Coordinates of C-alpha atoms in Angstrom, one line a residue:
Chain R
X1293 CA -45.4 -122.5 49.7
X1294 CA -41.9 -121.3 51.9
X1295 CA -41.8 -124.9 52.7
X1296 CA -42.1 -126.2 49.1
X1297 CA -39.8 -123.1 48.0
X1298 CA -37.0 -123.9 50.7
X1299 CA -36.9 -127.9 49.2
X1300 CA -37.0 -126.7 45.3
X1301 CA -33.9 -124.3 46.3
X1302 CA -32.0 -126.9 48.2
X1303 CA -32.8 -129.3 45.5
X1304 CA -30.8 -126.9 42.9
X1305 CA -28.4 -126.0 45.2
X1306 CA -27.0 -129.6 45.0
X1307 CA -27.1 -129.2 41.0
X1308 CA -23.6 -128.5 39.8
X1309 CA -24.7 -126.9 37.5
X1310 CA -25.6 -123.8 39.0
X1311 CA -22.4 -123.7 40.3
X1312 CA -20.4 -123.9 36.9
X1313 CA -23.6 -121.0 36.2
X1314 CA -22.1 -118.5 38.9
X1315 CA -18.6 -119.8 38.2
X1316 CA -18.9 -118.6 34.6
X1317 CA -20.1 -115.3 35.2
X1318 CA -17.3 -114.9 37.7
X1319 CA -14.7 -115.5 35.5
X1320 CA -16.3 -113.7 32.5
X1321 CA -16.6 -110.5 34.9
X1322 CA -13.1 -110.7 36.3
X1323 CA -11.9 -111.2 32.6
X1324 CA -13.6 -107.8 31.8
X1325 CA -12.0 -106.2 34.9
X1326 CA -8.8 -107.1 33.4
X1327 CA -9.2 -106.1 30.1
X1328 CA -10.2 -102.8 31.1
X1329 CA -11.1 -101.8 34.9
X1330 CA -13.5 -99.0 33.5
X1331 CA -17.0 -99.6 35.3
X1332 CA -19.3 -98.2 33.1
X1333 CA -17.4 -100.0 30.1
X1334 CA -17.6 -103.4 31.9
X1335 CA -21.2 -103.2 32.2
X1336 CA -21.9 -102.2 28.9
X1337 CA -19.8 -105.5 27.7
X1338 CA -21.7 -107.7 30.1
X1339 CA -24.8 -106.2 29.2
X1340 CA -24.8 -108.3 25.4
X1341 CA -24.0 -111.0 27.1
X1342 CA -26.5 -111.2 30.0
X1343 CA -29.3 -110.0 27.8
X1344 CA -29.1 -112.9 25.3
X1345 CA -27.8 -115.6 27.7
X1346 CA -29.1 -115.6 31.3
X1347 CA -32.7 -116.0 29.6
X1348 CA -31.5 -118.7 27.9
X1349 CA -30.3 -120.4 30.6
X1350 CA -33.2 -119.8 33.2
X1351 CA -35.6 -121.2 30.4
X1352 CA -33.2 -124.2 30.1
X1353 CA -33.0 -124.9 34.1
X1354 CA -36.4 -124.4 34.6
X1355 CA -37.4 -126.8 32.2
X1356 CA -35.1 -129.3 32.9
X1357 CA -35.8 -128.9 36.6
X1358 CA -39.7 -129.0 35.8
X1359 CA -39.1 -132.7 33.7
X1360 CA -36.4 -134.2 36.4
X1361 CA -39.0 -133.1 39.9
X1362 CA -42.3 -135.3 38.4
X1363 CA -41.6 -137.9 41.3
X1364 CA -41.1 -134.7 43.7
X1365 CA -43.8 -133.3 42.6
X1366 CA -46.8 -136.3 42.9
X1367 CA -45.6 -137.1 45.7
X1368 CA -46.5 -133.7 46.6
X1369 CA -49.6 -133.7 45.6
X1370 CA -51.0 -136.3 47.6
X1371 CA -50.1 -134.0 50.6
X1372 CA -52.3 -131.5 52.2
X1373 CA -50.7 -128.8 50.4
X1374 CA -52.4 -126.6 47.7
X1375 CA -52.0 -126.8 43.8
X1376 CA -50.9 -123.7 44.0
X1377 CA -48.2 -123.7 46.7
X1378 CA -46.5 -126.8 44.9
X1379 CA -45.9 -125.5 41.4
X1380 CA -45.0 -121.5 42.6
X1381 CA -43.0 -123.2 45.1
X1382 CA -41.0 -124.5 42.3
X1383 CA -40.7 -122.0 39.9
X1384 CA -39.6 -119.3 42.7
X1385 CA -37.1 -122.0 44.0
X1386 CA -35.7 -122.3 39.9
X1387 CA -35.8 -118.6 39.5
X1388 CA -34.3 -117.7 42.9
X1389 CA -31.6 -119.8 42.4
X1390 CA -31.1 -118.4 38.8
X1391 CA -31.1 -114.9 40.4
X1392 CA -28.7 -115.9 43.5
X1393 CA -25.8 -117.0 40.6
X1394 CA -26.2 -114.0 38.6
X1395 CA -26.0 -111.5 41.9
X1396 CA -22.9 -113.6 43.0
X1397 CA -21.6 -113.9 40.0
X1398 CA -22.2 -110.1 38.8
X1399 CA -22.0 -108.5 42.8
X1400 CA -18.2 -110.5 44.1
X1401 CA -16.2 -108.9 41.0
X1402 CA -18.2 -105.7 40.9
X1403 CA -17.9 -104.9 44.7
X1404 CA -13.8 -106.1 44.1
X1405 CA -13.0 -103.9 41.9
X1406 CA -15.0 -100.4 44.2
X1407 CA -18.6 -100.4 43.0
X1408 CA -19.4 -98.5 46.5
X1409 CA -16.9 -95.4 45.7
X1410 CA -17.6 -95.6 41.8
X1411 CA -20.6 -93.3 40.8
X1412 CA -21.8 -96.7 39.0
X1413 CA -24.0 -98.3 41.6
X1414 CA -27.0 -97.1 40.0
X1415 CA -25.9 -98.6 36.4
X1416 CA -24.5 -101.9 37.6
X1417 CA -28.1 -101.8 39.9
X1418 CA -29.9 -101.4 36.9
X1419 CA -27.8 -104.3 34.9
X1420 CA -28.2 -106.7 37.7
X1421 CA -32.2 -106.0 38.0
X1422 CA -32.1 -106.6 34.0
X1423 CA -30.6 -109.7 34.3
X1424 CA -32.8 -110.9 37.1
X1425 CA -36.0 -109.9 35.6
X1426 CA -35.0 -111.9 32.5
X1427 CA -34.5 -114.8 34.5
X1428 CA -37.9 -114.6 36.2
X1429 CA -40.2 -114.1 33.0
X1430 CA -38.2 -116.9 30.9
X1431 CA -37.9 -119.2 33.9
X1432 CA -41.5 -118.7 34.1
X1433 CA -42.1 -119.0 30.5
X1434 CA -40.8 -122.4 30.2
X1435 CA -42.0 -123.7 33.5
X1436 CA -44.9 -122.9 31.8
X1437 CA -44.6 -125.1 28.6
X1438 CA -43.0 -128.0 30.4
X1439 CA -46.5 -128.1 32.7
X1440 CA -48.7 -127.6 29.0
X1441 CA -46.3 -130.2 27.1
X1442 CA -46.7 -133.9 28.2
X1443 CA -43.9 -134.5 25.7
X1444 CA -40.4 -133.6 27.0
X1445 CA -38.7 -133.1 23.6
X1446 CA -41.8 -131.1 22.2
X1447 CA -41.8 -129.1 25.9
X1448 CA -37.6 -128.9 25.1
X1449 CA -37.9 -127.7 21.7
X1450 CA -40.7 -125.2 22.4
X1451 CA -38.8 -123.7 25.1
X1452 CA -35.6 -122.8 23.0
X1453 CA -37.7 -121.7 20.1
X1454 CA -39.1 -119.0 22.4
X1455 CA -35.8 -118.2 23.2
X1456 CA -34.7 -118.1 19.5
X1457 CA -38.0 -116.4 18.5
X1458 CA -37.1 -113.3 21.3
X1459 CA -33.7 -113.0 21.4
X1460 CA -33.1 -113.3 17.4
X1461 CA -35.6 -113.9 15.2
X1462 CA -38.0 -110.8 16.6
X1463 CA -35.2 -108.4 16.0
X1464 CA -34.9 -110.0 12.8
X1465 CA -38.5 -109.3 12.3
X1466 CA -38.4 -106.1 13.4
X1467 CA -36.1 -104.5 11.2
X1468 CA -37.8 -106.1 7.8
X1469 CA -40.3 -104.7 8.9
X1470 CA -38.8 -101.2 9.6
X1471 CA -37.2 -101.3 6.0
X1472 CA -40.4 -102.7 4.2
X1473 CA -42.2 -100.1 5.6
X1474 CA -39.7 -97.2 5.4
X1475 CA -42.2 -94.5 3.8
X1476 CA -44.2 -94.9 6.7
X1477 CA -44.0 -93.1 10.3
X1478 CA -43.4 -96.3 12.2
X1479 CA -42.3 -94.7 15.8
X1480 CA -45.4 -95.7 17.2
X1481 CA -45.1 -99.0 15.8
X1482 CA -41.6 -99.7 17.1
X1483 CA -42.6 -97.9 20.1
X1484 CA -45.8 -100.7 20.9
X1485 CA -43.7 -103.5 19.6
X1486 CA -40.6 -103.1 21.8
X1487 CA -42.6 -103.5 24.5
X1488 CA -43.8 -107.4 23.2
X1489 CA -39.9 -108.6 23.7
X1490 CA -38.8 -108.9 27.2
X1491 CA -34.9 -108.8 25.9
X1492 CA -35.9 -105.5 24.1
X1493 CA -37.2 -104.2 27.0
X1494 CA -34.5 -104.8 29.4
X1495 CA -32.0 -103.4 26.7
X1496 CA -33.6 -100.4 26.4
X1497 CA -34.3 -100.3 29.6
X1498 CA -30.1 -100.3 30.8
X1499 CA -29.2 -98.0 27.7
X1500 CA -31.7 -95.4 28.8
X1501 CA -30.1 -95.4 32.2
X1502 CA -26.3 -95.5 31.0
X1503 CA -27.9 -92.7 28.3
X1504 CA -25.8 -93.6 25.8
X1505 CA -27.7 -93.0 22.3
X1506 CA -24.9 -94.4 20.2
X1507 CA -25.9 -97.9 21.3
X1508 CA -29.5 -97.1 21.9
X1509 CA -30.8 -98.1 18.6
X1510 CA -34.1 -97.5 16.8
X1511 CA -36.7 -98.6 19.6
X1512 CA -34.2 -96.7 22.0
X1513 CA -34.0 -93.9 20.8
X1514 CA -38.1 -93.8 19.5
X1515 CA -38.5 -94.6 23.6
X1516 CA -36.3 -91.5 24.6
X1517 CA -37.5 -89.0 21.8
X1518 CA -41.3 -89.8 22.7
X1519 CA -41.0 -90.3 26.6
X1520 CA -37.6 -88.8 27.5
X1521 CA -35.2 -91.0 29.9
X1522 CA -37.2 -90.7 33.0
X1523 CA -41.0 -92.1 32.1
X1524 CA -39.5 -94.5 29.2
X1525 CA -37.4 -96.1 31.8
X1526 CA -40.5 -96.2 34.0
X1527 CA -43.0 -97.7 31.4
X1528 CA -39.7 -100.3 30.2
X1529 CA -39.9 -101.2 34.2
X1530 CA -43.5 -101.5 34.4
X1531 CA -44.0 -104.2 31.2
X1532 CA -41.0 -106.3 32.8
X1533 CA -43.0 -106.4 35.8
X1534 CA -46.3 -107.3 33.7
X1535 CA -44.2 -109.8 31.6
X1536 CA -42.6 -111.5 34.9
X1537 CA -46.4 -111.4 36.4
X1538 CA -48.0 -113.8 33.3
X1539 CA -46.2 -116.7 33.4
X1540 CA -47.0 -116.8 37.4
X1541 CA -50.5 -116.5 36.7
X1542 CA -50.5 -118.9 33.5
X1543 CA -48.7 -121.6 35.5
X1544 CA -51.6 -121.5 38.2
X1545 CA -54.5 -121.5 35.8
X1546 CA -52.7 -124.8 34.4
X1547 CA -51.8 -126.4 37.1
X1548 CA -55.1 -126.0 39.2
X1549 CA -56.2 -128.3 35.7
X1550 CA -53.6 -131.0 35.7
X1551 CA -53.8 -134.5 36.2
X1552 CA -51.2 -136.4 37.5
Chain N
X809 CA -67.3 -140.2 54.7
X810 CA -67.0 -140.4 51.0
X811 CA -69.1 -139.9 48.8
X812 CA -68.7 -140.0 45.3
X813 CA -71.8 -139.0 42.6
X814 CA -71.9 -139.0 38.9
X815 CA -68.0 -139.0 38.6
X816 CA -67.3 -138.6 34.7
X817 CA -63.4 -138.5 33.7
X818 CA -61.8 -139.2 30.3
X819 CA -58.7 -138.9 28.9
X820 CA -58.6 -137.2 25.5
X821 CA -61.0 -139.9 24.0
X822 CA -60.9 -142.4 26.4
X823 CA -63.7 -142.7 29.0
X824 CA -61.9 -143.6 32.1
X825 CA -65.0 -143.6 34.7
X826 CA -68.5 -143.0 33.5
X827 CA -71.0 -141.4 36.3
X828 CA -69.9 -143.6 38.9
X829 CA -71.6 -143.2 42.2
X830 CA -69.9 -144.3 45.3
X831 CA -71.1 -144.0 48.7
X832 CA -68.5 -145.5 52.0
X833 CA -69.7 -144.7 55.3
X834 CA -68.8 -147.2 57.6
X835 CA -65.2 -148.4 58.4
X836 CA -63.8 -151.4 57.0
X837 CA -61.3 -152.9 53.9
X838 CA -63.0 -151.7 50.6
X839 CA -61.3 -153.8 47.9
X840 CA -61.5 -152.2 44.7
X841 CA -61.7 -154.9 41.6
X842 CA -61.3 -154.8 38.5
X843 CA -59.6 -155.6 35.0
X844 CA -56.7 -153.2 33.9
X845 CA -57.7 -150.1 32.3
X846 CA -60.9 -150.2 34.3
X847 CA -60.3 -146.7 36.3
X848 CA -59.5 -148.4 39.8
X849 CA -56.4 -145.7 40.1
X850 CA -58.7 -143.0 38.6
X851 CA -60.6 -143.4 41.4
X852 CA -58.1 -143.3 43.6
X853 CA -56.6 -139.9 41.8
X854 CA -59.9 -138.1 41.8
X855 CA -60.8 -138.8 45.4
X856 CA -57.2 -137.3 46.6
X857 CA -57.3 -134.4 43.7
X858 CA -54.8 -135.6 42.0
X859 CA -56.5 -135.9 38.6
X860 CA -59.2 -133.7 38.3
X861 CA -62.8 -135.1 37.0
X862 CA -64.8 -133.8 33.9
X863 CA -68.0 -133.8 36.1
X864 CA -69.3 -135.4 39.1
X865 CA -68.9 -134.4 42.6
X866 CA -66.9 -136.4 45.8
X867 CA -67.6 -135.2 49.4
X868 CA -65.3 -135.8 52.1
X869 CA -67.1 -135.7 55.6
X870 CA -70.1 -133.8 53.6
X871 CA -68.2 -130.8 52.0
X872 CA -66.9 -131.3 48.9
X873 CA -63.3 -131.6 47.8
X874 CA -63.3 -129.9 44.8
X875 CA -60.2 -127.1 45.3
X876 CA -59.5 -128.5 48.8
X877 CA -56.7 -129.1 50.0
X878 CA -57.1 -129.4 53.7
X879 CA -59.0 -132.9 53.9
X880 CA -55.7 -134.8 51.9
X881 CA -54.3 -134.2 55.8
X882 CA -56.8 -137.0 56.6
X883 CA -55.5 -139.3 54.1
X884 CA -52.7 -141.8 53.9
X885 CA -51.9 -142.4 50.1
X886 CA -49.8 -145.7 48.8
X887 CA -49.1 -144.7 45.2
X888 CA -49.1 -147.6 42.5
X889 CA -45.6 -147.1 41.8
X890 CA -43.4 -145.6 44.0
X891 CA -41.6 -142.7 42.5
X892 CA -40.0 -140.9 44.8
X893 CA -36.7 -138.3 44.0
X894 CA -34.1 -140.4 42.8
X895 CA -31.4 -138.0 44.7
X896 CA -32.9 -137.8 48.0
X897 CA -32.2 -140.7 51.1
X898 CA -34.8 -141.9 52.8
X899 CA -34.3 -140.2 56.0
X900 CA -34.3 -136.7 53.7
X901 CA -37.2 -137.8 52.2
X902 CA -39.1 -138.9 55.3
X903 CA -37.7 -135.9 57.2
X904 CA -39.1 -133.7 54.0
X905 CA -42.9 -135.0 54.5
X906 CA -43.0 -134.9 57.8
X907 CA -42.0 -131.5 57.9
X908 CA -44.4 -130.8 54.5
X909 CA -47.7 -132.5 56.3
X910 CA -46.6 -131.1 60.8
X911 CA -48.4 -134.5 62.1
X912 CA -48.0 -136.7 64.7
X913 CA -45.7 -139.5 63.1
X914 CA -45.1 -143.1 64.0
X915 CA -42.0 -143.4 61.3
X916 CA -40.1 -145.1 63.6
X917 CA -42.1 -147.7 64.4
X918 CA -43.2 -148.5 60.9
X919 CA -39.3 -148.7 59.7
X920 CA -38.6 -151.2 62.4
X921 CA -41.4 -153.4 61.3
X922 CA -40.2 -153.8 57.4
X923 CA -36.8 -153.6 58.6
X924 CA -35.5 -150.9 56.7
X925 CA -32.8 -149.2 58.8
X926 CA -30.2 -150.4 56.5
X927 CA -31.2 -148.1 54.2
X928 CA -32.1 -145.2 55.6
X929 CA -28.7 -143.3 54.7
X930 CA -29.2 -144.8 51.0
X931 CA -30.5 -142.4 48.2
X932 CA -33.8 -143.8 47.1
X933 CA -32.6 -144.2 43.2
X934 CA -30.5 -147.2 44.7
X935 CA -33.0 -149.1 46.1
X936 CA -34.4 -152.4 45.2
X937 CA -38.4 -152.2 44.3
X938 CA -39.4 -154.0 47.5
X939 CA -37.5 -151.9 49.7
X940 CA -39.0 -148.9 47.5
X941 CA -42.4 -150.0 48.4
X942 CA -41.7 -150.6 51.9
X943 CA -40.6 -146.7 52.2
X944 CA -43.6 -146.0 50.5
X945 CA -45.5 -148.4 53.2
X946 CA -43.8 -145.9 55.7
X947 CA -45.2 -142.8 54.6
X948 CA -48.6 -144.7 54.0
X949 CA -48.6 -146.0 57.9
X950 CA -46.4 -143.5 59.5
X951 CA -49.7 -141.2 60.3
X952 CA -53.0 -142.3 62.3
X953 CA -55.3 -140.9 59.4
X954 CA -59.1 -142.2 59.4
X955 CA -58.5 -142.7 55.7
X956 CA -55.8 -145.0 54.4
X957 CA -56.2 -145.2 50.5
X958 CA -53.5 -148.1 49.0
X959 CA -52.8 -148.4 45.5
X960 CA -51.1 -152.2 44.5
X961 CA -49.5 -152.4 48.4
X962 CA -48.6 -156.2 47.8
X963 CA -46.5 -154.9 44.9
X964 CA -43.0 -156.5 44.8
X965 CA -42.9 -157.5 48.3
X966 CA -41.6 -160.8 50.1
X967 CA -43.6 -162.9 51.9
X968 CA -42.4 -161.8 55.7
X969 CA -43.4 -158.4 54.7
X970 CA -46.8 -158.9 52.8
X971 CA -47.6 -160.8 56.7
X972 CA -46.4 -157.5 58.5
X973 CA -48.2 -155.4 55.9
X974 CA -51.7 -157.8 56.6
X975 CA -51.2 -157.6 60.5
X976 CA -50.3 -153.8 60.2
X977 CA -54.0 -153.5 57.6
X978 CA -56.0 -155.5 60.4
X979 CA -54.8 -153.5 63.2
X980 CA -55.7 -150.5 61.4
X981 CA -59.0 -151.8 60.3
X982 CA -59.4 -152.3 64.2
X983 CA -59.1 -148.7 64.9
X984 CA -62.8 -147.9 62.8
X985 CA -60.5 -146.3 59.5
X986 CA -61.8 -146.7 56.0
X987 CA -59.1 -148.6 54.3
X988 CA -59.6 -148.6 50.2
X989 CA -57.2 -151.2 47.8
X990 CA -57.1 -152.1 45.2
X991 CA -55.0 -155.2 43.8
X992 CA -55.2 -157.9 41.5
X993 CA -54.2 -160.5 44.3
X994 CA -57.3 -162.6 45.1
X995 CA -56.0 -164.1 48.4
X996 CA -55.3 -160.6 49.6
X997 CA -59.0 -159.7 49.2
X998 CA -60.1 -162.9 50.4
X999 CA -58.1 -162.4 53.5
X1000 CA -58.5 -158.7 54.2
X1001 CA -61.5 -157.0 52.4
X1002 CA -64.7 -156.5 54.1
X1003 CA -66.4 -155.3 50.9
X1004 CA -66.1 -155.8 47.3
X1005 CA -66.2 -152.9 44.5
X1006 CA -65.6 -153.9 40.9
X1007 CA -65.5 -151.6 38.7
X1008 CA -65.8 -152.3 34.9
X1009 CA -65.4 -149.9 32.5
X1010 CA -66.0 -146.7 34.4
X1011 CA -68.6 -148.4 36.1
X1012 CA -69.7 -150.2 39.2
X1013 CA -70.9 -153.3 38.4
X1014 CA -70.7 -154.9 42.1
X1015 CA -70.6 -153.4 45.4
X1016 CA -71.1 -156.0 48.5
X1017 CA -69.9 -158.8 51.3
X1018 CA -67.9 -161.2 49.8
X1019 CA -70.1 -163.8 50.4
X1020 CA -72.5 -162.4 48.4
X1021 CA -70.6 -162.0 45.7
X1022 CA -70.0 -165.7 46.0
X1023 CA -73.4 -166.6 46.3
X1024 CA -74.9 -164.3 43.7
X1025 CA -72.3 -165.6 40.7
X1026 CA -72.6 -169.4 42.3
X1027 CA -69.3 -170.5 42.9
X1028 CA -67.5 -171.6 46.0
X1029 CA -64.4 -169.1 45.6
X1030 CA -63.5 -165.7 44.6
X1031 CA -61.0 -166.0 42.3
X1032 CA -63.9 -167.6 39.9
X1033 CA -66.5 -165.2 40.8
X1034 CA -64.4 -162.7 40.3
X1035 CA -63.4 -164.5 37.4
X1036 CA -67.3 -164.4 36.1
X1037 CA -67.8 -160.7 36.9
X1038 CA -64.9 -160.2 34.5
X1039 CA -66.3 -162.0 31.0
X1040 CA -69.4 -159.9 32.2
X1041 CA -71.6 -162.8 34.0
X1042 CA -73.5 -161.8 37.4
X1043 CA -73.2 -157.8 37.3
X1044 CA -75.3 -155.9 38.8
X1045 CA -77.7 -154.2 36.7
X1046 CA -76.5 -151.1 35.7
X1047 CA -77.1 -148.6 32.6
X1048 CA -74.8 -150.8 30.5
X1049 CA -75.6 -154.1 32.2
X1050 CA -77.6 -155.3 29.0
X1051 CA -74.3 -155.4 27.2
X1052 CA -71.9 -158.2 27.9
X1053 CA -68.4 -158.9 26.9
X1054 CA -69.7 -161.2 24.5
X1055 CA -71.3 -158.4 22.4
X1056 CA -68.1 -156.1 23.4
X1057 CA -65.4 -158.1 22.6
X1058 CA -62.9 -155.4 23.0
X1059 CA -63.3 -154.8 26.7
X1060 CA -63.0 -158.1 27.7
X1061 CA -60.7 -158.6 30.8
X1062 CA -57.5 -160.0 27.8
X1063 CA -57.9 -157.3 25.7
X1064 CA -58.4 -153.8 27.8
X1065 CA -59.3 -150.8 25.8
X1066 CA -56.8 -148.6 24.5
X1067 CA -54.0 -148.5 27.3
X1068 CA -53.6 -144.9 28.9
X1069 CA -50.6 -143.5 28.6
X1070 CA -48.4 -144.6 31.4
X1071 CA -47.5 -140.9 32.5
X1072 CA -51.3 -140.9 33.3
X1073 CA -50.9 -143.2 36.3

């Protein structure tokens, strides 16, 4: 699987795309610096914009990356390699590359402007695993689709409609819901839902840690007032680790089906 | 070596190969026959687990191949079309599967041959078809695998090539490897094959010398027997053989089934 892994990577690496990728979170984190050189209030600016757009963009590489490697790929499979090894070969390659833009991106301005002697290592830490494990689960997620979906417009559409469908339309959901249903305890509800979104789940994961309740929100603040900071943060942790695990073990189950 | 039993495959509706049984144990060219749409490439797929069958079992060497991965090191594989990463050059990609499949390569010797050291520097989406299937003949003959499986080799070659390629086929045929093709080119079979397998519909309908092909459909060359096999004259009896392609006018060699969906290939 290294092998496969080391090919994928060098095979985005000559994209220059990811490059415009790190580029832009570069410059968007130096432009924050500028505007104000206050740590905690840079990450809390970055943190709207990482939480709705590096999913985005990892579900968009990966699918892309899925569609443009087929030839890669069979040629692959006639090798004595397994199933396996080919297809989490690529999708670590996608999402490590993913990952490697955001830490530059994020880490060069951060470690610029004296994240070491700031008492915000543990808050920026906590942005930058966000951001990562977003990458991961919606990298996986649409790796996923583009191996179910023979059609590459239909495996396209589908991916940015999950997008949509987590970083919108659920929160849309969510709060009709939450008025609908307004004589009704609902902090259990909110409590099990917020841990179906991903993007909800790293948000309340990086609020929790900066602690700031103005921000936190309904599922926020139903996370700290029923688990306090410490174990809410853990469980947030645990079902981004669960929802990065899935797609890895979905895109095995499919792939040790396909034909080529 | 292989052997194939009750191999079943479809593809959403259409039956691709219907319990086919297939049995090679000696070494020799195995030409594999048949009209489009008849499975030959199927085959080909299921025996290197590329496509994976709805029933049926194949056994490499007596153990069975179903979630292996470790036999493919004793294949060579000539996909139909070559497809390779358009980005890549052909030293990358020949450098990239050698490191991938850590054998014993001949790569050198093979490029001389088709004289392709022009283009070793060039990336492969620039390529002409010919000289995209003689990098593919590269990774096909650049190992000493007992198994050499060719989809189509004659594909887009030119005629100083298709010799090298037919010198390259007998001196590997020489060694004792099992050496399966298929093509549509009849004096390629009638030059190279030990044995014919047609397959028809899922199916095969003949499996033998080519001699006996001759003498069992009566005429004095292959390109008409094979020509017979095809409107459904001469078969062997099989669990369909009652039906010709009179009475199935729709699988006729002219008019294949429903054509699978070129990603399938």
């Amino acid at each position: 699987m290294l092998k496969i892994l080391k090919y994928s990577l060098s095979d985005m690496m000559r994209s220059r795309w990811i490059y415009i990728y790190t580029l832009f979170y570069l410059l968007l984190t130096t432009a924050l610096f500028w505007l104000s050189p206050d740590l905690s209030k840079v990450i809390i600016s970055l943190m709207n914009i990482i939480l709705v757009l590096s999913p985005l963009i990892a579900a968009l590489f990966s699918t892309l990356y899925f569609q443009q490697s087929r030839e890669f790929t069979e040629l692959l499979l006639a090798q004595p390699v397994r199933r396996s090894s080919i297809f989490w070969g690529q999708y670590f390659g996608v999402a490590l590359s993913m990952s490697l833009s955001l830490l530059t991106g994020l880490g060069v301005p951060f470690l610029f402007y004296g994240l070491l002697v700031s008492g915000e290592i543990w808050n920026f830490l906590v942005l930058l695993f966000a951001g990562i494990i977003l990458s991961l689960i919606f990298s996986g997620l649409a790796y996923y689709i583009a191996l179910k979906t023979e059609n590459k417009i239909k495996g396209f559409s589908l991916t940015i409609l999950l997008w949509l469908f987590f970083a919108v339309i659920y929160d849309g959901l969510f709060l009709l819901i939450l008025v609908l249903f307004n004589d009704y305890p609902l902090d259990k509800f909110a409590l099990g839902a917020s841990l179906f979104n991903p993007i909800n789940l790293a948000r309340v994961l990086i609020l929790l840690k900066l602690d700031i309740s103005a921000l936190m929100g309904y599922t926020g603040a139903v996370f700290q007032q029923f688990l306090g900071s410490a174990p809410g943060m853990s469980i947030a942790v645990a079902s981004l680790l669960v929802w990065a695990a899935l797609p890895v073990w979905g895109i095995r189950r499919v792939a040790m089906k396909k034909d080529f | 070596m292989i052997q194939i039993q009750n191999l079943s495959k479809s593809f959403h509706k259409n039956q691709v190969l219907s319990s086919l049984d297939l049995e090679i144990s000696q070494p020799g060219v195995f030409a594999v026959l048949g009209p489009n749409g008849s499975g030959k490439t199927t085959l080909i797929k299921c025996i290197l687990g590329m496509v994976i069958p709805d029933s049926g079992q194949i056994r490499y060497q007596g153990a069975s191949i179903t979630n292996e991965w470790k036999y493919r090191a004793a294949i060579s594989y000539l996909p139909q079309i070559a497809r390779f990463p358009e980005n890549l050059t052909v030293n990358e990609l020949l450098q990239m599967i050698r490191d991938i499949r850590d054998q014993a390569a001949r790569a050198e010797e093979i490029i001389h041959l088709f004289g392709i050291e022009p283009w070793l520097n060039s990336r492969l989406g620039t390529l002409s078809g010919g000289t995209r299937q003689k990098v593919n003949l590269v990774l096909a003959f650049m190992y000493d695998n007992p198994v050499i499986i060719m989809d189509e080799p004659t594909a887009g070659l030119d005629p100083v090539a298709l010799i090298r390629l037919k010198d390259l086929i007998q001196a590997e045929r020489q060694k004792g490897k099992i050496i399966l093709v298929t093509t549509h080119v009849m004096n390629f079979v009638e030059e190279m094959a030990n044995e014919i397998v047609f397959l028809l519909d899922g199916r095969i309908r003949f499996r033998g010398e080519l001699a006996a092909l001759k003498r069992r459909c009566g005429e004095p060359t292959l390109e008409r027997a094979i020509a017979k096999l095809l409107q459904g004259e001469c078969l062997e009896a099989g669990p369909a053989a009652g039906k010709t392609a009179a009475e199935n006018p729709d699988k006729g060699f002219f008019q294949p089934k429903t054509e699978i969906p070129c990603s399938r290939y």
